[in-house]
């Protein structure tokens, strides 16, 4: 698949060479005991790696910046920035549960750590699989957390602090796995990527993922 300058820079940022080098699991020894052939085989395995290795030292949630403990975090779960239902749609493998049973490719994509972030469970539920957009007005329903959503339009607006990370995760997923993105959404994500460049914490996270 041809990559434009934007996605080439994105790939450099995410340090994806070891992950992208193999499209299928192999017997190659991995740095993480959870990983087979440098690919996490499914989402259940990804969840263990996520909490036990990637966020075992704490961190912050994606949408609200809530500090995480190094152990159990009540009210926090894992957000697929690029929705798993969108992946299923692109692969034409059925619903999410069907895809898990019938599509090894879906399982690999669903388990990609670059697309997984900790999120408050109520925010994750509200976001659902809505596309990201700008919502006029500040109709906040989550207290100080700058996150809005519109059930009628099926859109969600994250805080400016989260937009760059969201954009790079979405663009990476679409490019790496040839997943469908609407033109209007892609334009917004490219704008966010440019306006909100990566910070040291984002580089650190991606370096940790590369080492797993």
Tab-separated table of C-alpha atoms in Angstrom:
chain	number	residue	atom	x	y	z
A	1	UNK	CA	0.000	0.000	0.000
A	2	UNK	CA	1.363	3.361	-0.967
A	3	UNK	CA	2.074	5.731	1.897
A	4	UNK	CA	2.030	9.492	1.597
A	5	UNK	CA	4.440	11.741	3.474
A	6	UNK	CA	2.036	12.073	6.379
A	7	UNK	CA	1.769	8.368	7.045
A	8	UNK	CA	5.498	7.822	6.570
A	9	UNK	CA	6.158	10.374	9.305
A	10	UNK	CA	3.488	8.695	11.384
A	11	UNK	CA	5.166	5.325	11.026
A	12	UNK	CA	8.467	6.848	12.148
A	13	UNK	CA	6.755	8.344	15.190
A	14	UNK	CA	5.149	5.093	16.224
A	15	UNK	CA	8.347	3.083	15.664
A	16	UNK	CA	6.403	0.303	14.048
A	17	UNK	CA	9.012	-1.567	12.038
A	18	UNK	CA	9.204	-4.595	14.362
A	19	UNK	CA	5.416	-4.863	14.538
A	20	UNK	CA	4.652	-4.287	10.869
A	21	UNK	CA	7.329	-6.701	9.663
A	22	UNK	CA	5.113	-9.749	10.164
A	23	UNK	CA	1.451	-10.009	9.208
A	24	UNK	CA	0.935	-13.411	10.836
A	25	UNK	CA	1.997	-15.003	14.123
A	26	UNK	CA	5.186	-17.078	13.954
A	27	UNK	CA	7.431	-18.931	16.350
A	28	UNK	CA	9.812	-15.973	16.664
A	29	UNK	CA	10.765	-15.332	20.270
A	30	UNK	CA	9.335	-12.070	21.605
A	31	UNK	CA	10.523	-9.734	24.325
A	32	UNK	CA	7.137	-10.185	26.012
A	33	UNK	CA	5.976	-13.610	27.153
A	34	UNK	CA	2.472	-12.688	25.988
A	35	UNK	CA	3.476	-12.049	22.376
A	36	UNK	CA	3.941	-14.552	19.566
A	37	UNK	CA	6.132	-13.536	16.649
A	38	UNK	CA	6.072	-9.851	17.645
A	39	UNK	CA	2.292	-9.740	17.235
A	40	UNK	CA	-0.209	-9.936	20.080
A	41	UNK	CA	-2.628	-12.599	18.827
A	42	UNK	CA	-5.929	-11.409	20.305
A	43	UNK	CA	-7.608	-8.781	22.463
A	44	UNK	CA	-7.699	-10.864	25.652
A	45	UNK	CA	-3.930	-11.191	25.473
A	46	UNK	CA	-3.640	-7.489	24.658
A	47	UNK	CA	-5.587	-6.619	27.817
A	48	UNK	CA	-3.052	-8.496	29.963
A	49	UNK	CA	-0.110	-6.836	28.223
A	50	UNK	CA	-1.830	-3.452	28.461
A	51	UNK	CA	-2.280	-3.470	32.233
A	52	UNK	CA	0.608	-5.691	33.343
A	53	UNK	CA	3.329	-4.263	31.111
A	54	UNK	CA	2.339	-1.058	29.318
A	55	UNK	CA	0.527	0.723	32.182
A	56	UNK	CA	1.906	-1.141	35.183
A	57	UNK	CA	3.628	2.047	36.312
A	58	UNK	CA	0.547	4.230	36.080
A	59	UNK	CA	-0.267	6.925	33.529
A	60	UNK	CA	-3.341	8.960	32.593
A	61	UNK	CA	-6.636	8.285	30.862
A	62	UNK	CA	-6.997	9.438	27.278
A	63	UNK	CA	-10.017	11.718	27.415
A	64	UNK	CA	-9.888	13.212	30.902
A	65	UNK	CA	-6.271	12.937	31.999
A	66	UNK	CA	-7.247	11.014	35.142
A	67	UNK	CA	-4.182	9.635	36.910
A	68	UNK	CA	-3.932	5.872	37.025
A	69	UNK	CA	-2.681	3.745	39.860
A	70	UNK	CA	-0.135	1.063	39.165
A	71	UNK	CA	-2.625	-1.555	40.340
A	72	UNK	CA	-6.421	-1.787	40.027
A	73	UNK	CA	-8.126	1.291	38.582
A	74	UNK	CA	-11.827	1.447	39.418
A	75	UNK	CA	-13.991	3.015	36.729
A	76	UNK	CA	-11.320	2.721	34.026
A	77	UNK	CA	-11.243	0.389	31.040
A	78	UNK	CA	-9.649	0.163	27.594
A	79	UNK	CA	-10.758	2.310	24.668
A	80	UNK	CA	-10.310	1.281	21.047
A	81	UNK	CA	-9.660	4.684	19.477
A	82	UNK	CA	-10.398	3.212	16.046
A	83	UNK	CA	-13.607	1.346	16.972
A	84	UNK	CA	-13.549	-2.440	16.721
A	85	UNK	CA	-16.933	-2.303	14.972
A	86	UNK	CA	-15.365	-0.164	12.234
A	87	UNK	CA	-12.647	-2.780	11.825
A	88	UNK	CA	-15.293	-5.479	11.460
A	89	UNK	CA	-17.075	-3.367	8.849
A	90	UNK	CA	-13.881	-2.861	6.834
A	91	UNK	CA	-13.012	-6.565	6.931
A	92	UNK	CA	-16.588	-7.665	6.176
A	93	UNK	CA	-16.287	-10.438	8.759
A	94	UNK	CA	-19.602	-9.880	10.538
A	95	UNK	CA	-20.211	-8.523	14.022
A	96	UNK	CA	-17.393	-8.240	16.557
A	97	UNK	CA	-18.022	-11.652	18.152
A	98	UNK	CA	-18.257	-13.315	14.750
A	99	UNK	CA	-15.026	-11.694	13.617
A	100	UNK	CA	-13.209	-12.951	16.706
A	101	UNK	CA	-14.220	-16.488	15.793
A	102	UNK	CA	-13.718	-16.308	12.037
A	103	UNK	CA	-11.018	-13.727	11.270
A	104	UNK	CA	-7.399	-14.044	12.505
A	105	UNK	CA	-6.734	-10.654	10.902
A	106	UNK	CA	-9.484	-9.036	12.985
A	107	UNK	CA	-7.981	-10.501	16.150
A	108	UNK	CA	-4.555	-9.061	15.334
A	109	UNK	CA	-5.992	-5.640	14.523
A	110	UNK	CA	-8.191	-5.556	17.628
A	111	UNK	CA	-5.122	-6.321	19.743
A	112	UNK	CA	-2.858	-3.578	18.338
A	113	UNK	CA	-1.654	-1.619	21.370
A	114	UNK	CA	-1.176	1.563	19.366
A	115	UNK	CA	-4.967	1.786	19.175
A	116	UNK	CA	-5.625	1.058	22.853
A	117	UNK	CA	-5.773	3.724	25.557
A	118	UNK	CA	-7.067	3.777	29.137
A	119	UNK	CA	-10.325	5.678	29.480
A	120	UNK	CA	-12.932	6.359	32.117
A	121	UNK	CA	-15.552	3.676	31.580
A	122	UNK	CA	-18.422	6.185	31.473
A	123	UNK	CA	-16.618	8.226	28.805
A	124	UNK	CA	-15.794	5.099	26.833
A	125	UNK	CA	-19.458	4.080	26.931
A	126	UNK	CA	-20.596	7.551	25.839
A	127	UNK	CA	-18.139	7.644	22.962
A	128	UNK	CA	-19.408	4.233	21.777
A	129	UNK	CA	-18.288	3.966	18.146
A	130	UNK	CA	-19.123	7.581	17.293
A	131	UNK	CA	-16.853	9.406	14.895
A	132	UNK	CA	-14.777	12.288	16.177
A	133	UNK	CA	-15.955	15.780	15.272
A	134	UNK	CA	-16.270	19.328	16.578
A	135	UNK	CA	-19.500	19.990	18.480
A	136	UNK	CA	-20.721	23.549	18.783
A	137	UNK	CA	-21.118	24.786	22.333
A	138	UNK	CA	-19.823	23.329	25.583
A	139	UNK	CA	-22.538	20.927	26.728
A	140	UNK	CA	-20.464	19.056	29.278
A	141	UNK	CA	-22.071	16.224	31.214
A	142	UNK	CA	-18.910	14.755	32.752
A	143	UNK	CA	-17.957	17.518	35.162
A	144	UNK	CA	-14.540	19.017	34.504
A	145	UNK	CA	-13.728	16.457	31.825
A	146	UNK	CA	-13.778	18.241	28.464
A	147	UNK	CA	-15.639	15.611	26.466
A	148	UNK	CA	-18.882	16.123	24.575
A	149	UNK	CA	-20.990	13.762	22.523
A	150	UNK	CA	-24.155	13.976	20.438
A	151	UNK	CA	-26.267	10.821	20.311
A	152	UNK	CA	-28.439	12.142	17.491
A	153	UNK	CA	-25.505	12.913	15.177
A	154	UNK	CA	-23.419	10.047	16.593
A	155	UNK	CA	-20.343	12.221	17.058
A	156	UNK	CA	-17.903	12.855	19.919
A	157	UNK	CA	-15.534	15.742	20.634
A	158	UNK	CA	-12.437	15.028	22.761
A	159	UNK	CA	-10.434	17.627	24.653
A	160	UNK	CA	-7.664	19.409	22.722
A	161	UNK	CA	-5.062	17.599	24.866
A	162	UNK	CA	-6.207	14.236	23.474
A	163	UNK	CA	-6.739	15.155	19.832
A	164	UNK	CA	-3.199	14.634	18.574
A	165	UNK	CA	-2.901	11.150	20.069
A	166	UNK	CA	-6.341	10.240	18.762
A	167	UNK	CA	-5.514	11.490	15.277
A	168	UNK	CA	-2.251	9.565	15.061
A	169	UNK	CA	-3.839	6.349	16.337
A	170	UNK	CA	-6.733	6.612	13.876
A	171	UNK	CA	-4.519	7.468	10.898
A	172	UNK	CA	-2.069	4.708	11.741
A	173	UNK	CA	-4.813	2.087	11.973
A	174	UNK	CA	-6.386	3.147	8.686
A	175	UNK	CA	-3.048	3.111	6.881
A	176	UNK	CA	-1.474	0.040	8.463
A	177	UNK	CA	-4.490	-2.211	7.952
A	178	UNK	CA	-6.161	-0.520	4.984
A	179	UNK	CA	-9.254	0.337	7.028
A	180	UNK	CA	-11.951	2.674	5.786
A	181	UNK	CA	-12.096	6.302	6.947
A	182	UNK	CA	-14.567	8.849	5.644
A	183	UNK	CA	-12.899	11.721	3.818
A	184	UNK	CA	-14.265	14.411	6.142
A	185	UNK	CA	-13.053	12.572	9.233
A	186	UNK	CA	-9.627	11.942	7.734
A	187	UNK	CA	-9.250	15.650	6.947
A	188	UNK	CA	-10.103	16.511	10.558
A	189	UNK	CA	-7.614	13.973	11.889
A	190	UNK	CA	-4.847	15.278	9.647
A	191	UNK	CA	-5.567	18.785	10.919
A	192	UNK	CA	-5.417	17.596	14.524
A	193	UNK	CA	-2.173	15.751	13.882
A	194	UNK	CA	-0.616	18.960	12.587
A	195	UNK	CA	-2.068	21.251	15.266
A	196	UNK	CA	-1.297	18.982	18.220
A	197	UNK	CA	2.198	17.487	17.721
A	198	UNK	CA	3.380	14.551	19.851
A	199	UNK	CA	4.685	15.220	23.342
A	200	UNK	CA	7.420	13.270	25.177
A	201	UNK	CA	4.862	11.069	26.947
A	202	UNK	CA	3.550	9.900	23.569
A	203	UNK	CA	7.028	9.004	22.355
A	204	UNK	CA	7.668	7.172	25.633
A	205	UNK	CA	4.469	5.147	25.275
A	206	UNK	CA	5.296	4.149	21.718
A	207	UNK	CA	8.833	3.194	22.697
A	208	UNK	CA	7.424	0.940	25.410
A	209	UNK	CA	5.045	-0.703	22.939
A	210	UNK	CA	7.927	-1.331	20.537
A	211	UNK	CA	9.915	-3.061	23.280
A	212	UNK	CA	7.140	-5.445	24.322
